[in-house]
């Protein structure tokens, strides 16, 4: 599957913030270095599922912080929702 990830810089920041121990090597290798646009990424089924799981966990964490005044909570939740919709459109 080839996907063009939405807002790759924000996505990487969201994933890194909630998974500070580190992201999978394949994901780190495909992430932009400066928060700008990134090319489409070729994902196998396992990578797509792993990315969906990581994004779902970040989204859940953001939803638990409802009422939080941190501006990143809303930004991170939005980009994770976009990724989940992209990877699993039938479930959205």
mmCIF file of C-alpha atoms in Angstrom:
data_model
loop_
_atom_site.group_PDB
_atom_site.id
_atom_site.type_symbol
_atom_site.label_atom_id
_atom_site.label_comp_id
_atom_site.label_asym_id
_atom_site.label_seq_id
_atom_site.Cartn_x
_atom_site.Cartn_y
_atom_site.Cartn_z
ATOM 1 C CA UNK A 1 0.000 0.000 0.000
ATOM 2 C CA UNK A 2 1.360 3.427 -0.895
ATOM 3 C CA UNK A 3 0.004 6.269 1.212
ATOM 4 C CA UNK A 4 0.590 9.993 1.376
ATOM 5 C CA UNK A 5 0.521 10.638 5.097
ATOM 6 C CA UNK A 6 -1.256 13.847 6.109
ATOM 7 C CA UNK A 7 0.846 16.504 7.838
ATOM 8 C CA UNK A 8 3.902 14.260 8.234
ATOM 9 C CA UNK A 9 5.667 16.650 10.595
ATOM 10 C CA UNK A 10 2.676 16.893 12.950
ATOM 11 C CA UNK A 11 2.117 13.153 12.740
ATOM 12 C CA UNK A 12 5.707 12.410 13.681
ATOM 13 C CA UNK A 13 5.532 14.915 16.567
ATOM 14 C CA UNK A 14 2.309 13.349 17.862
ATOM 15 C CA UNK A 15 3.695 9.832 17.675
ATOM 16 C CA UNK A 16 6.999 10.826 19.262
ATOM 17 C CA UNK A 17 5.269 12.711 22.094
ATOM 18 C CA UNK A 18 3.202 9.673 23.077
ATOM 19 C CA UNK A 19 5.888 7.089 22.353
ATOM 20 C CA UNK A 20 9.041 8.724 23.762
ATOM 21 C CA UNK A 21 10.840 5.394 24.054
ATOM 22 C CA UNK A 22 11.072 5.428 20.297
ATOM 23 C CA UNK A 23 9.187 4.644 17.158
ATOM 24 C CA UNK A 24 9.711 1.639 14.916
ATOM 25 C CA UNK A 25 12.835 2.010 12.771
ATOM 26 C CA UNK A 26 10.852 1.855 9.536
ATOM 27 C CA UNK A 27 8.680 4.769 10.676
ATOM 28 C CA UNK A 28 11.610 6.881 11.828
ATOM 29 C CA UNK A 29 13.301 6.308 8.467
ATOM 30 C CA UNK A 30 10.242 7.576 6.556
ATOM 31 C CA UNK A 31 9.523 10.587 8.767
ATOM 32 C CA UNK A 32 10.514 14.066 7.604
ATOM 33 C CA UNK A 33 13.477 15.634 9.299
ATOM 34 C CA UNK A 34 12.126 19.173 9.415
ATOM 35 C CA UNK A 35 8.333 18.958 9.644
ATOM 36 C CA UNK A 36 7.677 19.823 6.029
ATOM 37 C CA UNK A 37 6.114 17.713 3.330
ATOM 38 C CA UNK A 38 7.206 14.142 2.801
ATOM 39 C CA UNK A 39 6.805 11.849 -0.185
ATOM 40 C CA UNK A 40 4.273 9.041 -0.285
ATOM 41 C CA UNK A 41 5.313 6.061 1.804
ATOM 42 C CA UNK A 42 5.131 2.424 0.772
ATOM 43 C CA UNK A 43 3.717 0.416 3.691
ATOM 44 C CA UNK A 44 3.219 -3.301 3.871
ATOM 45 C CA UNK A 45 0.153 -4.614 5.695
ATOM 46 C CA UNK A 46 2.029 -5.064 8.984
ATOM 47 C CA UNK A 47 3.421 -1.524 8.873
ATOM 48 C CA UNK A 48 -0.005 -0.082 8.066
ATOM 49 C CA UNK A 49 -1.485 -1.923 11.048
ATOM 50 C CA UNK A 50 1.361 -0.829 13.324
ATOM 51 C CA UNK A 51 0.952 2.796 12.254
ATOM 52 C CA UNK A 52 -2.809 2.572 12.801
ATOM 53 C CA UNK A 53 -2.245 1.135 16.289
ATOM 54 C CA UNK A 54 0.234 3.892 17.182
ATOM 55 C CA UNK A 55 -2.083 6.620 15.861
ATOM 56 C CA UNK A 56 -5.084 5.122 17.681
ATOM 57 C CA UNK A 57 -3.179 5.144 20.968
ATOM 58 C CA UNK A 58 -2.215 8.801 20.498
ATOM 59 C CA UNK A 59 -5.817 9.680 19.624
ATOM 60 C CA UNK A 60 -7.038 7.861 22.736
ATOM 61 C CA UNK A 61 -4.502 9.740 24.894
ATOM 62 C CA UNK A 62 -5.688 13.034 23.410
ATOM 63 C CA UNK A 63 -9.326 12.150 24.048
ATOM 64 C CA UNK A 64 -8.499 11.409 27.689
ATOM 65 C CA UNK A 65 -7.072 14.923 27.992
ATOM 66 C CA UNK A 66 -10.385 16.599 27.146
ATOM 67 C CA UNK A 67 -10.382 20.079 28.595
ATOM 68 C CA UNK A 68 -6.586 20.202 28.555
ATOM 69 C CA UNK A 69 -5.355 23.634 27.534
ATOM 70 C CA UNK A 70 -2.284 22.269 25.748
ATOM 71 C CA UNK A 71 -2.741 23.389 22.123
ATOM 72 C CA UNK A 72 -0.998 20.287 20.832
ATOM 73 C CA UNK A 73 -3.733 17.991 22.130
ATOM 74 C CA UNK A 74 -6.181 19.129 19.464
ATOM 75 C CA UNK A 75 -3.551 19.218 16.704
ATOM 76 C CA UNK A 76 -2.281 15.726 17.527
ATOM 77 C CA UNK A 77 -5.808 14.303 17.742
ATOM 78 C CA UNK A 78 -6.736 15.766 14.354
ATOM 79 C CA UNK A 79 -3.717 14.366 12.527
ATOM 80 C CA UNK A 80 -4.218 10.928 14.087
ATOM 81 C CA UNK A 81 -7.873 10.934 13.022
ATOM 82 C CA UNK A 82 -6.737 11.750 9.472
ATOM 83 C CA UNK A 83 -4.264 8.861 9.479
ATOM 84 C CA UNK A 84 -6.829 6.407 10.805
ATOM 85 C CA UNK A 85 -9.343 7.512 8.173
ATOM 86 C CA UNK A 86 -6.703 7.095 5.480
ATOM 87 C CA UNK A 87 -5.606 3.636 6.641
ATOM 88 C CA UNK A 88 -9.058 2.298 7.545
ATOM 89 C CA UNK A 89 -11.664 4.276 5.574
ATOM 90 C CA UNK A 90 -14.348 1.634 6.083
ATOM 91 C CA UNK A 91 -14.072 1.963 9.860
ATOM 92 C CA UNK A 92 -14.306 5.758 9.938
#
